[in-house]
CSV table of C-alpha atoms and ligand atoms in Angstrom, one decimal:
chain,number,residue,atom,x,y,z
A,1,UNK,CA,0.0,0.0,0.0
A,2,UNK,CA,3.0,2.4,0.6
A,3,UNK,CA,6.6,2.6,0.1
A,4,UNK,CA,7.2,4.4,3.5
A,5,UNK,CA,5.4,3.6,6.0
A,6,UNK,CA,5.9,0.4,7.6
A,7,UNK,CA,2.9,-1.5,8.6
A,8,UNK,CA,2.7,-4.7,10.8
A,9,UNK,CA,-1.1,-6.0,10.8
A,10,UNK,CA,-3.0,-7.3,13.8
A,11,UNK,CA,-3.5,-11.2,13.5
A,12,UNK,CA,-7.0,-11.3,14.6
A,13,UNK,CA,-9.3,-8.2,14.7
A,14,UNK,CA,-11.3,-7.3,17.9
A,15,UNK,CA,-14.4,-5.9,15.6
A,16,UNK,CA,-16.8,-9.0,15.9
A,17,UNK,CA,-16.4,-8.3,19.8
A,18,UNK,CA,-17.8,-4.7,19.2
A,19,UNK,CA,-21.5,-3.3,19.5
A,20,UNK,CA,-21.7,-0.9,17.2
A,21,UNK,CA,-25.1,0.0,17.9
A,22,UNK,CA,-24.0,1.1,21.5
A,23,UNK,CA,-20.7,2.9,21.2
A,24,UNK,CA,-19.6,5.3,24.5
A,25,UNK,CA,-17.5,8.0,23.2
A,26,UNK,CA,-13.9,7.1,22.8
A,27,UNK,CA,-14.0,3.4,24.4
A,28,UNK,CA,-13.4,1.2,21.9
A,29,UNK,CA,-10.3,1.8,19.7
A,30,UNK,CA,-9.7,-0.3,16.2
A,31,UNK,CA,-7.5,-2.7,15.5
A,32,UNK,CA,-4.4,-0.6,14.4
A,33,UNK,CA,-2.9,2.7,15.5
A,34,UNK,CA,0.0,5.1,13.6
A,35,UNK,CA,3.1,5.9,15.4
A,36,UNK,CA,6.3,7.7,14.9
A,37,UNK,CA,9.4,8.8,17.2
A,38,UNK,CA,11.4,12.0,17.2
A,39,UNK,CA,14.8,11.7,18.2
A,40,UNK,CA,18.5,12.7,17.5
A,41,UNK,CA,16.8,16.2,15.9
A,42,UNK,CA,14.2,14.4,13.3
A,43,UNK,CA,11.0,12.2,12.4
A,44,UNK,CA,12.3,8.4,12.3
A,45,UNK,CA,10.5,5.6,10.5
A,46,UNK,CA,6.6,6.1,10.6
A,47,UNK,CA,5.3,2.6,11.4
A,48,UNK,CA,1.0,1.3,11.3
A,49,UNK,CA,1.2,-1.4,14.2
A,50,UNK,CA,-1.4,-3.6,16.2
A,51,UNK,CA,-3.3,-1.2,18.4
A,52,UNK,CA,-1.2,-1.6,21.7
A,53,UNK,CA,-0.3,0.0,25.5
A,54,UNK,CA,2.7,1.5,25.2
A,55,UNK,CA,5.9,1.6,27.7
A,56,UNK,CA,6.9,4.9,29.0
A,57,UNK,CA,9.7,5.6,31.0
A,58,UNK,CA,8.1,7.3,34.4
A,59,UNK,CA,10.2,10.2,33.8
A,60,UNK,CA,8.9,10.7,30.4
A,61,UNK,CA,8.1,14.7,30.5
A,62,UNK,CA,4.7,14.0,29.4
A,63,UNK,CA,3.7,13.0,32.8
A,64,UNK,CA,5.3,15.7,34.5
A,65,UNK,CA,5.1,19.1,33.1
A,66,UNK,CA,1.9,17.8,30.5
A,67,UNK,CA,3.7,18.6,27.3
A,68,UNK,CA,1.1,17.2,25.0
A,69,UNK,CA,-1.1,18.5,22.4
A,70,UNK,CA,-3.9,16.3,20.0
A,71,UNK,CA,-6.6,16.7,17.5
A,72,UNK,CA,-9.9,15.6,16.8
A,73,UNK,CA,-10.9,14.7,13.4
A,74,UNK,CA,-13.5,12.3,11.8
A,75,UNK,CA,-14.1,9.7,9.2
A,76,UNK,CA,-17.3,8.9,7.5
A,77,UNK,CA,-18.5,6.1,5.3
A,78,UNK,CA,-21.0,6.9,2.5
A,79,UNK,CA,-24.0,4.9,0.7
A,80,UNK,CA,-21.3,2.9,-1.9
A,81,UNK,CA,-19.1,2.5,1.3
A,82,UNK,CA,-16.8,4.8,0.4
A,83,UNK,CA,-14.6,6.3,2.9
A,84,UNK,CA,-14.0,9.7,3.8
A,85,UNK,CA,-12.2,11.9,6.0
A,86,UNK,CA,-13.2,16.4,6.4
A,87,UNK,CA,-10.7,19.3,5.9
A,88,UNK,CA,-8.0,16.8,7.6
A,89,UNK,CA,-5.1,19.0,6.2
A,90,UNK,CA,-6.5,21.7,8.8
A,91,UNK,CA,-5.9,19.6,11.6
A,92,UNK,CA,-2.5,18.5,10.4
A,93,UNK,CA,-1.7,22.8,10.2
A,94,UNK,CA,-3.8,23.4,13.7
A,95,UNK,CA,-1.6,20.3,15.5
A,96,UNK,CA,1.8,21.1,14.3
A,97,UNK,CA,0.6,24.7,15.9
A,98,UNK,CA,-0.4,23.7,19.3
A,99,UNK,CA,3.0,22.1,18.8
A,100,UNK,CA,4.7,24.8,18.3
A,101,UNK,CA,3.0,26.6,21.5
A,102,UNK,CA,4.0,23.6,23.9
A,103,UNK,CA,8.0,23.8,22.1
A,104,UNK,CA,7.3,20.5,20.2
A,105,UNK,CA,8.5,19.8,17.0
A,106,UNK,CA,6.0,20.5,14.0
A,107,UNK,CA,5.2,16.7,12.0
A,108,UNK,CA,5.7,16.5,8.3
A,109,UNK,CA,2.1,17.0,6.2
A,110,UNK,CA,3.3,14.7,3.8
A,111,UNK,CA,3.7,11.6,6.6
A,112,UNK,CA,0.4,12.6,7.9
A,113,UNK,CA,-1.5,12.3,5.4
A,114,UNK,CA,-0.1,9.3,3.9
A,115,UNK,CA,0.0,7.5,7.9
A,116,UNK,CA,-4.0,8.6,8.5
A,117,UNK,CA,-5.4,7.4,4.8
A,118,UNK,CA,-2.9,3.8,5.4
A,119,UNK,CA,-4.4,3.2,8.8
A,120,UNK,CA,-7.9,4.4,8.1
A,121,UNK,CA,-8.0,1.6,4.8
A,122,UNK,CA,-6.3,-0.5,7.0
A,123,UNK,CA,-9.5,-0.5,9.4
A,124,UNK,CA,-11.6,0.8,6.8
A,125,UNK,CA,-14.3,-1.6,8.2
A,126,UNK,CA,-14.5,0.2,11.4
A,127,UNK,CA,-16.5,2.8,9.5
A,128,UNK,CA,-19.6,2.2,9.7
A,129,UNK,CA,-22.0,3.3,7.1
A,130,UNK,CA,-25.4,5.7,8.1
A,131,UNK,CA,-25.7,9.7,9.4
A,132,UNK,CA,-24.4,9.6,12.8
A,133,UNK,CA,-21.9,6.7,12.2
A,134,UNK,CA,-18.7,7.9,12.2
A,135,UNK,CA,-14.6,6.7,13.1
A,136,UNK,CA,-13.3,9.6,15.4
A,137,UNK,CA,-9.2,9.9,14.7
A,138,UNK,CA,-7.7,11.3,17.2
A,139,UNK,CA,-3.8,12.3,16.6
A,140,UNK,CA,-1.5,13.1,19.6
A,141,UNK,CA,1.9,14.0,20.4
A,142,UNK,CA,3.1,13.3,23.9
A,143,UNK,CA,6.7,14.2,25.1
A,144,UNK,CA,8.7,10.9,26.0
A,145,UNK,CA,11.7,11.8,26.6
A,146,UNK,CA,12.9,10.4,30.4
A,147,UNK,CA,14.3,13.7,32.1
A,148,UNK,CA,12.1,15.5,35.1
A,149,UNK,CA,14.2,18.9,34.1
A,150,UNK,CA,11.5,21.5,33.3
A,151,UNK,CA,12.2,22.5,29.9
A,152,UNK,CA,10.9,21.2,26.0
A,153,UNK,CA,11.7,17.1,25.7
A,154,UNK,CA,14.2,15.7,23.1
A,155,UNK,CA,12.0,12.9,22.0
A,156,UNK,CA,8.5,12.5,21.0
A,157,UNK,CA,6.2,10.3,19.9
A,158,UNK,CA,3.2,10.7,17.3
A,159,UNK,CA,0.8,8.7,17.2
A,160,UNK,CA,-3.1,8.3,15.9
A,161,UNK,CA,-6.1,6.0,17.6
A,162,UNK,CA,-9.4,5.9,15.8
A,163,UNK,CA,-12.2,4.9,17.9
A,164,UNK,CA,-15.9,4.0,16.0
A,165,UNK,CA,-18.7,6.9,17.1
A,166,UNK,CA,-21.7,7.9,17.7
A,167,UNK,CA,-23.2,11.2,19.0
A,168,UNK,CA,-21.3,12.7,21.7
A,169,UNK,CA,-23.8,13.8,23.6
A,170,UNK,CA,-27.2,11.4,23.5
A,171,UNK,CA,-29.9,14.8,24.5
A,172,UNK,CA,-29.4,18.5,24.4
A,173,UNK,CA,-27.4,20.4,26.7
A,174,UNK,CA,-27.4,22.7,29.4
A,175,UNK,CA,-25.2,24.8,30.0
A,176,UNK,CA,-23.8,26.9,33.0
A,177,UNK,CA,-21.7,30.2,32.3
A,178,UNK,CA,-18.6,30.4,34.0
A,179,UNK,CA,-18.8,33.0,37.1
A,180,UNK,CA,-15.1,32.5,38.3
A,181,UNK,CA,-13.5,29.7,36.4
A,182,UNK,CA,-11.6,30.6,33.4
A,183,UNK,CA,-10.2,28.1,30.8
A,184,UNK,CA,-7.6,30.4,29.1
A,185,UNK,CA,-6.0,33.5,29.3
A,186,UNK,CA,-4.2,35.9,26.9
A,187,UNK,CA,-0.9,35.0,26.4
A,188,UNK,CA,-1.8,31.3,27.8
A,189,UNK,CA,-2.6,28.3,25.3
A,190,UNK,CA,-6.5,28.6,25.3
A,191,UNK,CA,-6.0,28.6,21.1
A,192,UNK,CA,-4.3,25.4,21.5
A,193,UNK,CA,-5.5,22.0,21.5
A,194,UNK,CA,-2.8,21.1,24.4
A,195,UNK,CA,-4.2,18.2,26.8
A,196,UNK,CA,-4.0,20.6,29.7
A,197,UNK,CA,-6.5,22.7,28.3
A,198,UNK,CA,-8.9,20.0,28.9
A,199,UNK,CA,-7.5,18.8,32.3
A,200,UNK,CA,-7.6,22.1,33.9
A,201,UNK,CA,-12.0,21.9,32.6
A,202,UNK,CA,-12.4,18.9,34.2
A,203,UNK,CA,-12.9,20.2,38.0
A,204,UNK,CA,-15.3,23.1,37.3
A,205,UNK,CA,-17.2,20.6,35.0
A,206,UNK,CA,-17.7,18.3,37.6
A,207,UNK,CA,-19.1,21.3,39.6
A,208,UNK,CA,-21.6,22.4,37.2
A,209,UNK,CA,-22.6,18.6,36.1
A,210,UNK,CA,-23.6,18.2,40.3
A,211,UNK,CA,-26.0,21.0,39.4
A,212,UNK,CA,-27.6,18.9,36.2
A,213,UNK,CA,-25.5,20.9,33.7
A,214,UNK,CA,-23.3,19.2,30.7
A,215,UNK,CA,-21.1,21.9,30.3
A,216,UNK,CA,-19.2,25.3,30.9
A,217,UNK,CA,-19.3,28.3,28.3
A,218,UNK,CA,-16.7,30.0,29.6
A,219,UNK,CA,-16.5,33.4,29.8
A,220,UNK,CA,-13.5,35.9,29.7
A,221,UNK,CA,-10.6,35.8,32.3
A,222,UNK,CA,-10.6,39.6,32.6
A,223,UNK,CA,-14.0,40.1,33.4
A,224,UNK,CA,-16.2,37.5,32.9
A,225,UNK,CA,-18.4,39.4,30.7
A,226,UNK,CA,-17.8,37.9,27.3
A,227,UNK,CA,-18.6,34.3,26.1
A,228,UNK,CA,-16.3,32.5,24.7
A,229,UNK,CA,-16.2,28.6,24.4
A,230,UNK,CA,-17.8,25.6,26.1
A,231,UNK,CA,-15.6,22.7,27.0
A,232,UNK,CA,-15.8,20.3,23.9
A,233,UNK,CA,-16.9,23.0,21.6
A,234,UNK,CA,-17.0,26.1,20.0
A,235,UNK,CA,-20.7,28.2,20.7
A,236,UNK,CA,-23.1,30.2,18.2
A,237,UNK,CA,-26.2,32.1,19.6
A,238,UNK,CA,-29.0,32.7,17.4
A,239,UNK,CA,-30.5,36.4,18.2
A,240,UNK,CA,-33.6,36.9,15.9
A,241,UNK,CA,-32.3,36.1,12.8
A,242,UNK,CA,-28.9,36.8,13.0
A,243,UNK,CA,-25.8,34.1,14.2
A,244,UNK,CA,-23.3,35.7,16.7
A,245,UNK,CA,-20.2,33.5,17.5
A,246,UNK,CA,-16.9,35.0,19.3
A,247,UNK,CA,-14.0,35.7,17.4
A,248,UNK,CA,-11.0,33.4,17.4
A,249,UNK,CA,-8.2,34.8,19.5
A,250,UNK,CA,-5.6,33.5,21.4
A,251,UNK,CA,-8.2,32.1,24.3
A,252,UNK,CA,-10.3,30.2,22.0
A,253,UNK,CA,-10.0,27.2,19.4
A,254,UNK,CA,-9.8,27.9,16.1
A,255,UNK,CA,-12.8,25.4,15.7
A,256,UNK,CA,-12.8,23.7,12.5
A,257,UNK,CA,-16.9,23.1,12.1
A,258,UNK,CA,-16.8,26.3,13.3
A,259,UNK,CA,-15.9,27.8,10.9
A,260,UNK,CA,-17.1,25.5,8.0
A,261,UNK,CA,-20.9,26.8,10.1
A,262,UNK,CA,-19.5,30.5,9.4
A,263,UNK,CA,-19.6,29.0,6.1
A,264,UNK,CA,-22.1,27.5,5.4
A,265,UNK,CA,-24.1,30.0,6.9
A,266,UNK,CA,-23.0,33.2,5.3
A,267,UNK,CA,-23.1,31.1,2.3
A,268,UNK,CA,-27.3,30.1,3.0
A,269,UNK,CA,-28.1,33.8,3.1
A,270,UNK,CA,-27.7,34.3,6.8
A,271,UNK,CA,-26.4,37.2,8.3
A,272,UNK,CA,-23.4,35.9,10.6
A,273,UNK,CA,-22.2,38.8,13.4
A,274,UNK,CA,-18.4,37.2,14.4
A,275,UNK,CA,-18.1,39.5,17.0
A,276,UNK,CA,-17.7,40.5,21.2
A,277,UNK,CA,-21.0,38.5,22.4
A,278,UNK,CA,-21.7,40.0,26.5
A,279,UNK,CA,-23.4,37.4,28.9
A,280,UNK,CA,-25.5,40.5,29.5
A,281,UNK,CA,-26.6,40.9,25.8
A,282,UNK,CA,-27.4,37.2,26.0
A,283,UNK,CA,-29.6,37.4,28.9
A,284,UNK,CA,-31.4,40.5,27.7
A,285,UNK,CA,-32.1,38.5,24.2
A,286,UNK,CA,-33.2,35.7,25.8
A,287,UNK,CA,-36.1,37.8,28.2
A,288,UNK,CA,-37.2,40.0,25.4
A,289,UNK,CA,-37.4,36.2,23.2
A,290,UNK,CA,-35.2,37.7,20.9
A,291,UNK,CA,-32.8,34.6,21.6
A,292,UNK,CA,-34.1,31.8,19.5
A,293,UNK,CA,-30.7,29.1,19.9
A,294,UNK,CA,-27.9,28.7,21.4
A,295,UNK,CA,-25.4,25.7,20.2
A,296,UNK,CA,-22.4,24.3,19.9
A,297,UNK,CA,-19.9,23.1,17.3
A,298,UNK,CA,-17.1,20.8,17.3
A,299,UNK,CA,-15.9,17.8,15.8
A,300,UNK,CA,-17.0,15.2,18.2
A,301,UNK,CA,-20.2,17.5,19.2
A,302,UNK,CA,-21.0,18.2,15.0
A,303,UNK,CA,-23.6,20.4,16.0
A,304,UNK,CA,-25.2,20.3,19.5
A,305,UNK,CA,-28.0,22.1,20.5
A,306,UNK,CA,-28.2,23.7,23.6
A,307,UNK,CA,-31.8,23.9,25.5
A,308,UNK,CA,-31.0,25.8,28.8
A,309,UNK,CA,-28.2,28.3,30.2
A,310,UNK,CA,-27.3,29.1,33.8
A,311,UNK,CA,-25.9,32.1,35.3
A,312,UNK,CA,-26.3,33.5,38.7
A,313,UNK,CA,-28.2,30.9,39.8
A,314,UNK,CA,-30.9,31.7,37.3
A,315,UNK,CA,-31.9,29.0,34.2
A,316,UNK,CA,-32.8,30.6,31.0
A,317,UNK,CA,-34.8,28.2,29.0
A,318,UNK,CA,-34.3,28.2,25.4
A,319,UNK,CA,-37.4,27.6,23.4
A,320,UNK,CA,-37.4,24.6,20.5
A,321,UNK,CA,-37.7,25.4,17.4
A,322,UNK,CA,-38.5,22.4,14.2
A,323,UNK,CA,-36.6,25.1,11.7
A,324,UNK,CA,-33.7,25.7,13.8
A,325,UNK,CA,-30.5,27.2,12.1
A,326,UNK,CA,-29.0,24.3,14.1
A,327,UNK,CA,-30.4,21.8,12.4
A,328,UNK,CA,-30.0,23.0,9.0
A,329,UNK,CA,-26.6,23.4,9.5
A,330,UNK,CA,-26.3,20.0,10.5
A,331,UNK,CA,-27.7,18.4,7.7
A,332,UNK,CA,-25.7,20.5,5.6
A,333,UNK,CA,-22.6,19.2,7.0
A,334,UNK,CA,-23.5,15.8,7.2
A,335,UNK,CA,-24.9,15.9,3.6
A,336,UNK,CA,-21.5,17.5,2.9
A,337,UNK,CA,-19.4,14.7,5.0
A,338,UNK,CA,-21.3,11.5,4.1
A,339,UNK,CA,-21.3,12.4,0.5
A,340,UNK,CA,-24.7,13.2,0.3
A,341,UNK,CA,-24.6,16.6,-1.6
A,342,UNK,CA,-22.0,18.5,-3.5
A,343,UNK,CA,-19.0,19.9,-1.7
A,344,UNK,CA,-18.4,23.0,-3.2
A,345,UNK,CA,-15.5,23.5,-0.5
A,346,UNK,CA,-13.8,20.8,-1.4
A,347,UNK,CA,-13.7,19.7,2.2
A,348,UNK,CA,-14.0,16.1,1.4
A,349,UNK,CA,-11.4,13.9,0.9
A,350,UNK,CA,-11.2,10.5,-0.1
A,351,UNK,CA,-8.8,8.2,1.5
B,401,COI,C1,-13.2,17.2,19.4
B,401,COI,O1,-14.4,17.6,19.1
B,401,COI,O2,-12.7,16.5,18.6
B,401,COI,C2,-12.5,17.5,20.6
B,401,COI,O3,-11.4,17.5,20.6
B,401,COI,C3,-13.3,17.6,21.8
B,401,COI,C4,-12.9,16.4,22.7
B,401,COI,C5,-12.3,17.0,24.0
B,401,COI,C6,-13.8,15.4,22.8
């Protein structure tokens, strides 16, 4: 299949022990996995092996100072079971610059691209077929080198797990907006998809799920006025007729259904406002009923919408509406992903 990329296959695959038709997010990983090393300055051989632990040294810096970034892109399978993966070359560009934040070394395009389409035909029959179906890939580079000094690692390893999916959220979701918490701050790595990102949102998201609520939108360090992102995805509010979503700065991922939404949207006739949204301008909208949605966007999420917010200790329903922009947009993207409609984008690839 390729001339560079060494590939050992599994001898027996775990798929028959696998219900598809119950998948938990990210449990169940297929039978093969990517991986490369970075040592002595440079990439080494990229191999495809058996989907297996790995050994670490306890020093390795990964475990110490969290020097780790990843990326979350997906495959989908259309009606001639045909394979395809979305805008992956973004997530090759966005990785290699979380990389760059966290002092890693940037990975070669060329070597990603070839190492995802090899391992993704390799398991191609983890991909199941039907809207909603999908193989989440999720790439990863984790500092190994052993050394406890605090300072960038030597060595590296890249790797990529796929894992079959489902929806990552089985209802809508409620939301609280952050009061104190912060995830980011400017200078910080909020526009990074480093591991710690997530790690630091996992205490004040245990907080706000004790009070029945799925996620944080966070809101701005300085002054908690503004809204920014929720924890596994970027938000748009509906206001009338018009899409607000916060700008992409150096606190918030530069989402990539995001901003195919943007997209899509502008490109359906809708006005889209990227702009400064205020939690204040939110809950005015939402008394006078001029807030019709509020949702999120990411690649495990798609497109999520979200039916009540929280702040101060008071809920703000959100009304449900059979024509929301959220799920036009949806279908739109999935048409788009599954093969289903043109792609004038040319965000589909085959693999
Ligand atoms: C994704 O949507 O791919 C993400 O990276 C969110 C993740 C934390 C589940």
């Amino acid at each position: 299949m390729t001339n560079t990329i060494e590939i050992t296959k599994a001898q027996t695959s775990k798929i028959h022990e696998v219900d598809f038709e119950n998948l938990s997010f990210g449990k169940v990983f297929t039978d093969h996995m990517f991986i490369c090393d970075f040592k002595n300055g440079e990439w080494q051989q990229p191999e495809i092996t058996p989907y297996a632990p790995l050994t670490l040294d306890p020093s390795a810096r990964v475990f110490h100072y969290g020097q780790a970034v990843f990326e979350g892109m997906k495959a989908f399978k259309d009606e001639a079971n045909k394979v395809w993966l979305f805008r992956p070359e973004d997530n090759l560009l966005r990785i290699n610059k979380s990389a760059e934040r966290l002092a890693m070394p940037e990975f070669p395009k060329d070597v990603f691209m070839e190492g995802l389409k090899a391992l993704i035909n390799l398991d191609e029959a983890w991909v199941k077929p039907g809207f909603g179906n999908s193989l989440y890939i999720r790439p990863f580079v984790i500092a190994t080198e052993p050394a406890i000094a605090a300072s960038p690692a030597l060595e590296y390893k890249f790797l990529i797990i796929c894992s079959p999916a489902q929806s990552y959220y089985s209802g809508d979701v409620r939301v609280l907006i952050a009061e104190q918490f912060s995830r980011s701050a400017n200078g910080g790595v909020g526009f990074a998809k480093a591991a710690g990102n997530y790690a630091a949102q996992f205490y004040p998201t245990s907080l706000a799920n004790q009070e029945g609520f799925q996620q944080i939108i966070w809101t701005d360090a300085d002054t908690h006025e503004f809204l920014e992102e929720a924890g596994t995805m970027n938000v748009f509010f509906r206001i009338n007729d018009t899409l607000v979503t916060a700008p992409t700065n150096e606190r918030i991922l530069d989402g990539i259904t995001r901003k195919s939404i943007i997209q899509i949207a502008q490109d359906s006739g809708i006005a889209v406002e990227v702009r400064p949204i205020k939690v204040s301008e939110l809950i005015k909208a939402s008394k006078s009923g001029a807030l019709k949605e509020i949702f999120g966007s990411g690649t495990a999420a798609v497109v999520s919408p979200i039916s009540a917010f929280s702040y101060k200790g008071d809920v703000f329903e959100i009304p449900k509406d059979e024509k929301s922009f959220s799920s036009i947009f949806k279908e739109k993207l999935l048409n788009i992903q599954y093969n289903k409609s043109e792609d004038p984008y040319g965000w589909r690839q085959s693999i």
